[in-house]
CSV table of C-alpha atoms in Angstrom, one decimal:
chain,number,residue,atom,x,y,z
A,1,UNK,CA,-38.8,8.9,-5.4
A,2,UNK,CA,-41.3,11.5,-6.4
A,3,UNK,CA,-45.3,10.7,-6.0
A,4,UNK,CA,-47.1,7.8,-4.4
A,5,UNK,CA,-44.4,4.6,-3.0
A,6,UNK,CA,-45.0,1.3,-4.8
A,7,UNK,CA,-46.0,0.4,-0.9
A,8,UNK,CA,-48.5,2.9,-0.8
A,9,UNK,CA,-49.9,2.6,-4.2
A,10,UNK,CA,-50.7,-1.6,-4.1
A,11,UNK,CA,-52.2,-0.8,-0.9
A,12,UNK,CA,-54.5,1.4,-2.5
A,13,UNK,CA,-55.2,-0.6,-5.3
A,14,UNK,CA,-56.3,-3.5,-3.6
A,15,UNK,CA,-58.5,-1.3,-1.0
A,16,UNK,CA,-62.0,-2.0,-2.6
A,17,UNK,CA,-64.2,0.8,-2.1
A,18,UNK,CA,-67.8,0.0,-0.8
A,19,UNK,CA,-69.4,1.8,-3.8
A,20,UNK,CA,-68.0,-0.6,-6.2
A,21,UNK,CA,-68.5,-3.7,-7.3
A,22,UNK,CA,-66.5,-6.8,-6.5
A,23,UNK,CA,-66.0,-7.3,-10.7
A,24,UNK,CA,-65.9,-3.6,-11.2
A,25,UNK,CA,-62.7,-3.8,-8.1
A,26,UNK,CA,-61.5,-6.1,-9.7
A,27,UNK,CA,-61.3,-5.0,-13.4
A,28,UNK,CA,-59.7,-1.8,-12.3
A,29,UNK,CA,-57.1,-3.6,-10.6
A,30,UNK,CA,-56.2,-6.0,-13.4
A,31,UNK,CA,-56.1,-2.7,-16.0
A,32,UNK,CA,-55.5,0.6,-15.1
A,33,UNK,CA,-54.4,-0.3,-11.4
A,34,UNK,CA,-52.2,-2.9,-12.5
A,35,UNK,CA,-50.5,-0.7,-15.2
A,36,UNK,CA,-49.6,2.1,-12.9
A,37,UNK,CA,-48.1,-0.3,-10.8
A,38,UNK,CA,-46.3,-1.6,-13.1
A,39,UNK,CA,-44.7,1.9,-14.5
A,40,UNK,CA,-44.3,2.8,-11.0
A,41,UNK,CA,-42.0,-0.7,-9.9
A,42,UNK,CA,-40.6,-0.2,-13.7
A,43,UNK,CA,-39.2,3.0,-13.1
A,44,UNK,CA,-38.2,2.6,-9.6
A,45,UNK,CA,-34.8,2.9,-7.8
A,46,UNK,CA,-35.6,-0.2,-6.3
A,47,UNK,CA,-36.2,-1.8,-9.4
A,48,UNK,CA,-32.3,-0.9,-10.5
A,49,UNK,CA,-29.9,-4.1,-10.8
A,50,UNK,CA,-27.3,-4.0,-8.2
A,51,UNK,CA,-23.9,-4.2,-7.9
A,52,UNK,CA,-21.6,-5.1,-4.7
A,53,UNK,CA,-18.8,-2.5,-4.2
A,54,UNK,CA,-16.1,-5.3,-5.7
A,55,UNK,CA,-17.3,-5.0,-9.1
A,56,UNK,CA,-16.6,-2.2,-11.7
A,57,UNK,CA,-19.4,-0.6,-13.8
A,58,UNK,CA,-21.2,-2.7,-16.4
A,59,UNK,CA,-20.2,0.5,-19.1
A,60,UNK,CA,-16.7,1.5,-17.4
A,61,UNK,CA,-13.9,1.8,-19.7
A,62,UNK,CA,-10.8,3.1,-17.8
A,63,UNK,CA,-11.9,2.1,-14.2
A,64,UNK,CA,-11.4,-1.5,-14.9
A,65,UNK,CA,-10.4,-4.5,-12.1
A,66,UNK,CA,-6.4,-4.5,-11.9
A,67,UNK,CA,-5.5,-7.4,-14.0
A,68,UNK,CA,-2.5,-9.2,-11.9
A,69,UNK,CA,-1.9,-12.1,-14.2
A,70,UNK,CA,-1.1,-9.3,-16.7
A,71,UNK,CA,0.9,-6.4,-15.8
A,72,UNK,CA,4.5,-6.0,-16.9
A,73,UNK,CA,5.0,-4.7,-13.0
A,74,UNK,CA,5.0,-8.2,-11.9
A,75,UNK,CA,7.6,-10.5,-13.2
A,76,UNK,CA,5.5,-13.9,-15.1
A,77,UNK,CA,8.5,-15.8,-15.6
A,78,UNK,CA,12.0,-17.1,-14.2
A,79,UNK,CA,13.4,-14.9,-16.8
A,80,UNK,CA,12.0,-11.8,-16.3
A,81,UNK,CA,12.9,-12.0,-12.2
A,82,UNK,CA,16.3,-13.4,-12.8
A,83,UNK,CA,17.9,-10.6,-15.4
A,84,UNK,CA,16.6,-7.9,-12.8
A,85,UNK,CA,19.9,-5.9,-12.7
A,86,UNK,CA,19.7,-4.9,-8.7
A,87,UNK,CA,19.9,-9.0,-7.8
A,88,UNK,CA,23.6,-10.0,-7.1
A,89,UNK,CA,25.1,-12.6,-9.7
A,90,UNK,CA,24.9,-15.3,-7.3
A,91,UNK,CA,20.7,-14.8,-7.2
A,92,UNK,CA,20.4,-14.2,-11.4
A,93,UNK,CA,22.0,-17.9,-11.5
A,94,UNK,CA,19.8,-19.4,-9.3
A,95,UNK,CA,16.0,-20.3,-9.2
A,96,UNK,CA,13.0,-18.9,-8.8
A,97,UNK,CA,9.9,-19.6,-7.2
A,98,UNK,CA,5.7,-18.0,-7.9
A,99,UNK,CA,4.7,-16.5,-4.7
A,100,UNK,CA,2.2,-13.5,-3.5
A,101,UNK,CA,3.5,-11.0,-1.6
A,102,UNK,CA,2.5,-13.1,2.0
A,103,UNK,CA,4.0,-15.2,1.2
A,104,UNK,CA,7.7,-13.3,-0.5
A,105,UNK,CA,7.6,-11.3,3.2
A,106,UNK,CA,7.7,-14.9,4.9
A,107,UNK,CA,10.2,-16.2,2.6
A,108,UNK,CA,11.9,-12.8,4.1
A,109,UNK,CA,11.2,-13.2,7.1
A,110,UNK,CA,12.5,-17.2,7.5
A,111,UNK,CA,16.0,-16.4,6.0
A,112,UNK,CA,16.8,-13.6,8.4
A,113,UNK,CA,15.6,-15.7,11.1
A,114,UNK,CA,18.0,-18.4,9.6
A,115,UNK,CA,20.8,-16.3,8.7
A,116,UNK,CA,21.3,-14.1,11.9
A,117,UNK,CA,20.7,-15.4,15.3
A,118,UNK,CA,20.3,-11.8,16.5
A,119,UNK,CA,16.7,-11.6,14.6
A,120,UNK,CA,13.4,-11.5,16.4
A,121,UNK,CA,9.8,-11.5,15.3
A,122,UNK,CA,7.1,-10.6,17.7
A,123,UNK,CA,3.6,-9.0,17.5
A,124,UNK,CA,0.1,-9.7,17.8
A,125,UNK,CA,-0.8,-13.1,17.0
A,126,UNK,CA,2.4,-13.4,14.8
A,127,UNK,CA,3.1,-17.0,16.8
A,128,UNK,CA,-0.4,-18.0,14.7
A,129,UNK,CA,0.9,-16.5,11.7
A,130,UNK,CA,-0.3,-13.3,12.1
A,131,UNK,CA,-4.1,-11.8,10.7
A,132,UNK,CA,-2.7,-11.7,6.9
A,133,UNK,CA,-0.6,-14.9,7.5
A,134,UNK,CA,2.7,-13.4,7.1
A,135,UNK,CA,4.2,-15.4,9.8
A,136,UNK,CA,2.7,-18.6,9.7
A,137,UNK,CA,5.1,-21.4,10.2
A,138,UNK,CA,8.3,-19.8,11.7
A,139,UNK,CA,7.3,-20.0,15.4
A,140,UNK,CA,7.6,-23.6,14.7
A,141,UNK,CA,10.7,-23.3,12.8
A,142,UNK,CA,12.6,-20.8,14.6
A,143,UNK,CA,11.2,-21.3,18.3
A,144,UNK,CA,9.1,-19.4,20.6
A,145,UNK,CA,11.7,-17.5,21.8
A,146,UNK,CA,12.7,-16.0,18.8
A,147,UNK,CA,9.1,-15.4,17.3
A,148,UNK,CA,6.4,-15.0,19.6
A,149,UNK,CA,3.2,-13.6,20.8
A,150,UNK,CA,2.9,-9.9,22.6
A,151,UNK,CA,0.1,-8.2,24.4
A,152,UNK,CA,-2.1,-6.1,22.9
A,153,UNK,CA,-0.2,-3.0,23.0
A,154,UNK,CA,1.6,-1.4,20.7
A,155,UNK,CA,3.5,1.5,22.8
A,156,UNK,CA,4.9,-1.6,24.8
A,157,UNK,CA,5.6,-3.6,21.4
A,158,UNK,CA,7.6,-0.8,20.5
A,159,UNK,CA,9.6,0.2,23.7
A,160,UNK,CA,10.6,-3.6,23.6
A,161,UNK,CA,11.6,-3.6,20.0
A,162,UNK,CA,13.3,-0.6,20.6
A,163,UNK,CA,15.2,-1.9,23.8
A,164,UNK,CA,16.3,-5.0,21.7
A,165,UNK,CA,17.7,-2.9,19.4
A,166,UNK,CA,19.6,-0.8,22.0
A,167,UNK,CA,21.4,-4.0,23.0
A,168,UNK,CA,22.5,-5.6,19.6
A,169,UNK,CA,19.3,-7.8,18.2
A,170,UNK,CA,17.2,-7.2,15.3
A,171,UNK,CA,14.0,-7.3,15.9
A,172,UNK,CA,11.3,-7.3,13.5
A,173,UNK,CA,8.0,-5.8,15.2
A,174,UNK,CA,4.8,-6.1,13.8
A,175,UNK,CA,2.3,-3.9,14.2
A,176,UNK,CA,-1.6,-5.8,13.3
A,177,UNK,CA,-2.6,-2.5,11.4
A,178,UNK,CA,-1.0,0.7,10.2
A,179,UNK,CA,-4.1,2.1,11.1
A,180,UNK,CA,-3.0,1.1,15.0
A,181,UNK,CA,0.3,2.5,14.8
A,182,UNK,CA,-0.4,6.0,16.8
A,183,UNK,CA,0.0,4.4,20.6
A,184,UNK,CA,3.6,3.7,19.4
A,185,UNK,CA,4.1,7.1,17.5
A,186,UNK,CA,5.9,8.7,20.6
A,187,UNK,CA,8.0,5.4,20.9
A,188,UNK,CA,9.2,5.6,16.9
A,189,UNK,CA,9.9,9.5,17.1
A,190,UNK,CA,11.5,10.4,19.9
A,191,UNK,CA,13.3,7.0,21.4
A,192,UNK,CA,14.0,5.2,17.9
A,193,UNK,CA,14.5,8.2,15.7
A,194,UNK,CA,16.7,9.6,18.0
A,195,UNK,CA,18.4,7.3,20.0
A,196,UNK,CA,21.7,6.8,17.5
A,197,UNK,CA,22.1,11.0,18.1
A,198,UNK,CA,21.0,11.0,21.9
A,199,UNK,CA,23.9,8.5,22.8
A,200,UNK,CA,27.0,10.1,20.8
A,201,UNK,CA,30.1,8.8,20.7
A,202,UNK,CA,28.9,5.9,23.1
A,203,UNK,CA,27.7,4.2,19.8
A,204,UNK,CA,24.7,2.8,21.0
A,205,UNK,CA,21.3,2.9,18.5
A,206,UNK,CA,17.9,1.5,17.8
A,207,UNK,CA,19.6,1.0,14.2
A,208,UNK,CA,18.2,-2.7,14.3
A,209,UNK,CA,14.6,-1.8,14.1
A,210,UNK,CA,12.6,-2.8,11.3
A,211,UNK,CA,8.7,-2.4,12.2
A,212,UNK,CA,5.9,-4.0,9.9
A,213,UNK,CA,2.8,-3.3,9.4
A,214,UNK,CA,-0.2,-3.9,6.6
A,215,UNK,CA,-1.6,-0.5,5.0
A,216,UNK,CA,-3.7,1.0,3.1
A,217,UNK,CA,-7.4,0.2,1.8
A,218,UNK,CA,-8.9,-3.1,0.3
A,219,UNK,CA,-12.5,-1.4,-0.6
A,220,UNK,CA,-14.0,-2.1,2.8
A,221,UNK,CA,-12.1,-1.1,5.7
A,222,UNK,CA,-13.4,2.2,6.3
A,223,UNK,CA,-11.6,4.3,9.5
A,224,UNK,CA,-9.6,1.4,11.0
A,225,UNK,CA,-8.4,-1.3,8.5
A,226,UNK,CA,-7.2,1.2,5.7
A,227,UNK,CA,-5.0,3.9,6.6
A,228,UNK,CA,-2.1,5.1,4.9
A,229,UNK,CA,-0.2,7.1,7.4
A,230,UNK,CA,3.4,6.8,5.8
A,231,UNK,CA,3.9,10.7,5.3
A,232,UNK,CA,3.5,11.2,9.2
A,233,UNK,CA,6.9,9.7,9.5
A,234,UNK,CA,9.0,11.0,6.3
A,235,UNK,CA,8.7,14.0,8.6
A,236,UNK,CA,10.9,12.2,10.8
A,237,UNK,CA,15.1,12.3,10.8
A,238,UNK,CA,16.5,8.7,11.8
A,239,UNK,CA,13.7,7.1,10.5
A,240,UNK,CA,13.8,5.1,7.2
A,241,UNK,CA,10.1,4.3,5.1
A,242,UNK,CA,9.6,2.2,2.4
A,243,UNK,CA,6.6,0.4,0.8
A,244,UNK,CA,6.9,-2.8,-1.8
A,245,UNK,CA,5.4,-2.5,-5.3
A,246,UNK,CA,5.7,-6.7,-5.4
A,247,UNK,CA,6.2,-9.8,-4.2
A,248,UNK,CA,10.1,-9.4,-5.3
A,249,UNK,CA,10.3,-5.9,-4.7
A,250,UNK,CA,9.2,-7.0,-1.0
A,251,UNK,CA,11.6,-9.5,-0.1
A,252,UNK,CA,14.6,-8.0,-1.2
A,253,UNK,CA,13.8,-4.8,0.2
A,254,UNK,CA,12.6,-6.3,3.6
A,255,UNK,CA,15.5,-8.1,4.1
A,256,UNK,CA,17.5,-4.9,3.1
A,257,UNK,CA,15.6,-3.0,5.9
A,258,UNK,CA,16.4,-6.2,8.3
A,259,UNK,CA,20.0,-5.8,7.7
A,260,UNK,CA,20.3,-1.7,7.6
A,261,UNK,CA,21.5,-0.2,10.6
A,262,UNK,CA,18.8,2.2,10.3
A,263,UNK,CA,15.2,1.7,11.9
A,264,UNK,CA,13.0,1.0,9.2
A,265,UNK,CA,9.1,1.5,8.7
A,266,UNK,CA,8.1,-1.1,6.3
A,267,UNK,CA,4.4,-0.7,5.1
A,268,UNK,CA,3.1,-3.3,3.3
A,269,UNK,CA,-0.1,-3.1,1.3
A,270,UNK,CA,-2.3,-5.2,2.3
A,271,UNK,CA,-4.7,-5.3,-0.9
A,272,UNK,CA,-1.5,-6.9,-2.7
A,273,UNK,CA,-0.7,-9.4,-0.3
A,274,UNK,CA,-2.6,-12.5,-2.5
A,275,UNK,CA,-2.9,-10.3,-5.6
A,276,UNK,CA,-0.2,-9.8,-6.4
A,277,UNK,CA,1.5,-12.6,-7.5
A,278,UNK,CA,5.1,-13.4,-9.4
A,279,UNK,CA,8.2,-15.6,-9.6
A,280,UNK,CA,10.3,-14.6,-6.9
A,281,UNK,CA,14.3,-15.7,-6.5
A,282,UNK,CA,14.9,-18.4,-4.2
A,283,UNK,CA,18.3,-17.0,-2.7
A,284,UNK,CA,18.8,-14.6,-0.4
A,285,UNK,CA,19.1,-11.1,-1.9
A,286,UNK,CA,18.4,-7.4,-1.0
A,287,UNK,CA,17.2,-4.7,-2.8
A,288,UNK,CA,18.9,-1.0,-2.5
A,289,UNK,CA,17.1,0.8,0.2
A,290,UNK,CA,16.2,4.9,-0.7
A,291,UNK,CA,16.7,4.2,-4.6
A,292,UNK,CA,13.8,4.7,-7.0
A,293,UNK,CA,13.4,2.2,-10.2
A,294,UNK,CA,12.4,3.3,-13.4
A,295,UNK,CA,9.8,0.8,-14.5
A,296,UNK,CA,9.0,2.6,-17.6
A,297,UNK,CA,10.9,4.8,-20.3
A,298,UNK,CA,9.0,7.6,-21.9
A,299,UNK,CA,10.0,11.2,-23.0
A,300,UNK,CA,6.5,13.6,-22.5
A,301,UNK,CA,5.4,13.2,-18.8
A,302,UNK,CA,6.8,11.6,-15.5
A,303,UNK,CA,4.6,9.9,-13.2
A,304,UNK,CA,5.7,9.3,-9.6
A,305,UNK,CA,4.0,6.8,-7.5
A,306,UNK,CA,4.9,3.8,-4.7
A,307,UNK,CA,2.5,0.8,-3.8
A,308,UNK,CA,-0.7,-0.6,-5.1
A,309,UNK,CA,-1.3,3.0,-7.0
A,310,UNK,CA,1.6,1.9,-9.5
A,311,UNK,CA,-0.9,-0.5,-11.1
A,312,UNK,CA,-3.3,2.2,-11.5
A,313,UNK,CA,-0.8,4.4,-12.9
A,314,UNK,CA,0.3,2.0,-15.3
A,315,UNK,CA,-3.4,1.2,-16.8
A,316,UNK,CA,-3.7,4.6,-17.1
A,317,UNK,CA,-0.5,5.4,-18.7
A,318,UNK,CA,-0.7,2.4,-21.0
A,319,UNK,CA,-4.6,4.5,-22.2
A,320,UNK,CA,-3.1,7.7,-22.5
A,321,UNK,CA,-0.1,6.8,-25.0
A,322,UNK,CA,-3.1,4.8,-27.1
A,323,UNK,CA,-4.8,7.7,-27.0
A,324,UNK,CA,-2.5,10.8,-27.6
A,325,UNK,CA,0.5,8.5,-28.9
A,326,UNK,CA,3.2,10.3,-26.3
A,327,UNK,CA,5.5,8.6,-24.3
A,328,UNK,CA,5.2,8.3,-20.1
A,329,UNK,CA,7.9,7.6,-17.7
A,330,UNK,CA,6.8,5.9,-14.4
A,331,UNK,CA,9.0,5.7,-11.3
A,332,UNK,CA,8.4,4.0,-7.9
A,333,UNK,CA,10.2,5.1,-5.3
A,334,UNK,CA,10.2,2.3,-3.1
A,335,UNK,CA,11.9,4.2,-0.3
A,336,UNK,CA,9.7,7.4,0.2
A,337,UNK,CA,12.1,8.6,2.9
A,338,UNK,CA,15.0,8.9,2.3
A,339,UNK,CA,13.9,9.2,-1.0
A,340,UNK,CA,16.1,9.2,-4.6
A,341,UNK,CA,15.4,12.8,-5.4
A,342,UNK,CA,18.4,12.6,-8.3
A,343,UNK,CA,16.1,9.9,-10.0
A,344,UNK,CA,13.2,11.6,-10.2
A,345,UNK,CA,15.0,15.0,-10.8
A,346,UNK,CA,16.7,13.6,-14.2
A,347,UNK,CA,13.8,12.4,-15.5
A,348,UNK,CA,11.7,14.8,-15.2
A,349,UNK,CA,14.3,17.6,-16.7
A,350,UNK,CA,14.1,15.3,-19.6
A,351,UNK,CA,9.8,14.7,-20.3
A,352,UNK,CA,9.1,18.7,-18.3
A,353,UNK,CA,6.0,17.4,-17.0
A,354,UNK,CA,5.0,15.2,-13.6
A,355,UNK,CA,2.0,13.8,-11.7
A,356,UNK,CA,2.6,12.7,-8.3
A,357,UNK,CA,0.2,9.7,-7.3
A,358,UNK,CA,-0.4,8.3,-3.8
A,359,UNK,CA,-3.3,6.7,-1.8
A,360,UNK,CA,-3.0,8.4,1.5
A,361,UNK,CA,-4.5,11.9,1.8
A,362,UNK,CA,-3.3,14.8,-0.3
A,363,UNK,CA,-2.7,17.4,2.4
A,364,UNK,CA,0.4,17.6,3.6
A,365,UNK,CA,1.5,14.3,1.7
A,366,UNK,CA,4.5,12.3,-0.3
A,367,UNK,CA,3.5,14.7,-3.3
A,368,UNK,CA,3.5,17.7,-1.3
A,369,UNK,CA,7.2,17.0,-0.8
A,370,UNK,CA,8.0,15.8,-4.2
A,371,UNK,CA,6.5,18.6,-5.7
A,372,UNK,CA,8.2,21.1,-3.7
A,373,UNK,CA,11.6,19.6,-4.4
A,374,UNK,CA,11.2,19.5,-8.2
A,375,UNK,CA,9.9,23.6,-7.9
A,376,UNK,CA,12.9,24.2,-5.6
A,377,UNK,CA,15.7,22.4,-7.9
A,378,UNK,CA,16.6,25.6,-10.1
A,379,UNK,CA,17.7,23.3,-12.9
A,380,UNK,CA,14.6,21.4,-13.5
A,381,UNK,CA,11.9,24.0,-12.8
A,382,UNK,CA,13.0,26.2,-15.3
A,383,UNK,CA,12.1,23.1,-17.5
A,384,UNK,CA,8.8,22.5,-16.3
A,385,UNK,CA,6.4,23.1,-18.8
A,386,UNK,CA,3.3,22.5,-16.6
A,387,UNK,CA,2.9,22.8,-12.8
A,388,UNK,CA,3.0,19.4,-11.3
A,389,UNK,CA,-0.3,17.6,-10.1
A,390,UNK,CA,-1.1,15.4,-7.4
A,391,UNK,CA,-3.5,12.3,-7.6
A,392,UNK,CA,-4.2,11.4,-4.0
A,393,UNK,CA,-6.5,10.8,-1.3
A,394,UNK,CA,-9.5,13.3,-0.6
A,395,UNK,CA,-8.6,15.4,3.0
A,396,UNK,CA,-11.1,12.9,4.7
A,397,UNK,CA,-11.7,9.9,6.5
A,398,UNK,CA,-12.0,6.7,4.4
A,399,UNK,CA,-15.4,6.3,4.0
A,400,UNK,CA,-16.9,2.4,4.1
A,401,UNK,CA,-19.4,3.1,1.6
A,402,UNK,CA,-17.7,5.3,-1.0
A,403,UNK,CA,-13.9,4.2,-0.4
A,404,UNK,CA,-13.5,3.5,-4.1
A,405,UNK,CA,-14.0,7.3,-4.3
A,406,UNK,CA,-11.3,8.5,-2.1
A,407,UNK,CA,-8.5,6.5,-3.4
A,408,UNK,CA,-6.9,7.6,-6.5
A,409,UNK,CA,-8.8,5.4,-9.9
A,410,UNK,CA,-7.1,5.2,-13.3
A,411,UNK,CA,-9.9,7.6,-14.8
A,412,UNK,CA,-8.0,10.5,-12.1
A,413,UNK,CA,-4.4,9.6,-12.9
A,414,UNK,CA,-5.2,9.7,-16.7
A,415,UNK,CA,-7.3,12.8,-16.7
A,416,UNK,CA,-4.2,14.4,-14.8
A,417,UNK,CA,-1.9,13.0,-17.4
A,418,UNK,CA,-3.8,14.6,-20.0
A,419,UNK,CA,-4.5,17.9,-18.2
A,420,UNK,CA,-0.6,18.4,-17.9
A,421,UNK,CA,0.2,17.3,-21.4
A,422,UNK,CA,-2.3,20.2,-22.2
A,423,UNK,CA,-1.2,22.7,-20.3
């Protein structure tokens, strides 16, 4: 603030000098004094109304809260979950019932446990139900020897899971944090990954696997609650990724990843977990594993994106087509390794145009690879009619002040809609 503090100045101001008068003090406090003072507290940054970081901008017009009781990328009603053409016939006939996405991976989580004897559930805290609540109940269900409490290490959580495995469970490991996945890094890449190829015609694998863990940010988390470190293992051979859009989308594809015979990495985030809410089917059901869904239809731009970004991407879509009456198609991959290129590939040899959109950092990320597959497929890049854009993460650490900065915001996505629709 430029000039005298508002400190400074009232201190000043009521500093009588010993040439004046006690009236003539006090007049020039109650006039001119008391004017500046008032300009100065007026105009000061101190005097601005304040915001917390949860809340948008009084003026904004694009960066708006996600509305969750709105969005066509949650199923409101039995209807629209049960006529989802992936659920078997068996599911579509049966009922439904509203959960958030805590709640639809428990749901998972209890009918694998009540299905297959050979399922385990261990972690940190999971016998308590876990930080986010994910397990709460199925220790008492299921017994402590099938879901139980580890030590605080998740390099021996992982060698465990992975020995399970080995041996013919399925273990469902849950790590507290993406963000505390690295101690077990060496255990996922080079004894999981590669254990189904290391052992030959002996048969043995760590195909069981599926590990859990809560990603991505939530607007405070800073460095350690709000990593997304998915890309570091679609570099990875024998490993499977995916990430849930939904509370529907999560149970079916959990208990796909449960089942596979393929370790799985299954990040959930963690911002959706009592968001998102939706009617969810009752039954037991999976989802396909490594196939993208089309979630909307549209002939002039494809947008590509997985996780909480898809509701970003879809306020932002919904602005652009209002604004510049074109159509935009919008595709989560749900498995982002093995991914559905062929998906992806079709549509966007039909709209020309794509935008890749992901929260984790751009360098070296999901859109890196997407991007470089669509250039490298002769028979859509000769119908590109723009280059294709990505809408990620800054290359920094997630900062706790300014982490609505880093992630991608519906005024980015739709700015790079519009800057490849006028290219």
């Amino acid at each position: 603030m430029r000039g005298p503090s508002a400190l400074s100045l009232s201190r000043a101001l009521t500093r009588r000098p010993h040439h004046l008068h006690h009236h003539h003090h006090r007049a020039l406090f109650t006039t001119r004094g008391q004017q500046q003072l008032a300009a100065l507290l007026t105009s000061s940054p101190l005097n601005t109304p304040k915001r917390t970081y949860s809340t948008h901008p009084p003026n904004a017009k694009l960066n708006l809260p996600t509305d969750y009781s709105t969005t066509p990328l949650l199923c409101h009603t039995t209807t629209t979950a049960l006529t989802n053409p992936e659920l078997p016939p068996e599911t579509r006939n049966g009922t439904t019932k509203r959960m958030n996405l805590f709640q639809a991976v428990n749901d998972a989580l209890a009918t694998a446990l009540a299905e297959d004897e050979s399922v385990l559930i261990f972690g940190e805290d999971v016998a308590f139900g876990g930080v986010f609540r994910c397990t709460g109940k199925l220790a008492e269900t299921y017994g402590a020897d099938r879901v139980f409490n580890t030590p605080l290490t998740e390099q021996g959580i992982m060698g465990f899971a992975i020995g399970a495995a080995a041996e013919g469970m399925r273990p469902v490991a849950e790590i507290q944090f993406a963000d505390y996945v690295y101690p077990a890094f060496d255990q996922l890449v080079n004894e999981a990954a590669k254990y189904r190829y290391r052992d030959g015609a002996c048969g043995r694998s760590a195909g069981g696997l599926t590990v859990r863990m809560p990603c991505g940010g939530v607007g405070h988390g800073a460095l350690y609650h709000s990593q997304s470190p998915e890309s570091l293992f679609t570099h990875i051979p024998g490993l499977r990724v995916v990430m849930p859009r939904s509370p529907l989308q999560a149970k079916g594809l959990l208990l796909a990843a449960i089942r596979s015979n393929d370790p799985v990495v299954f990040m959930e985030p963690k911002i959706l977990y009592r968001a998102a809410v939706e009617q969810v089917p009752a039954g037991s059901y999976e989802l396909p594993l490594s196939k993208a869904e089309v979630l909307k239809k549209g002939d002039d731009v494809t947008v590509v994106s997985y996780g909480q970004p898809l509701y970003k991407c879809m306020a932002a879509l919904e602005q652009v087509e209002r604004d510049l009456g074109v159509g935009v198609e919008l595709i989560d991959l749900r498995t982002i390794y093995p991914w559905d290129k062929e998906t992806v590939l079709k549509s966007v040899r039909k709209t020309g145009r794509c935008v890749v959109v992901h929260e984790a950092m751009v360098n070296a990320g999901v859109g890196a690879e997407v991007a470089a597959v669509i250039q490298e497929d002769a028979e859509t890049f000769v119908r590109l009619e723009a280059p294709v854009a990505r809408v990620a993460g800054w290359s920094i650490h997630t900062p706790l002040s300014y982490e609505q900065f880093n992630a991608p915001d519906v005024a980015r996505i739709y700015d790079n809609i519009k800057k490849v629709l006028g290219f």
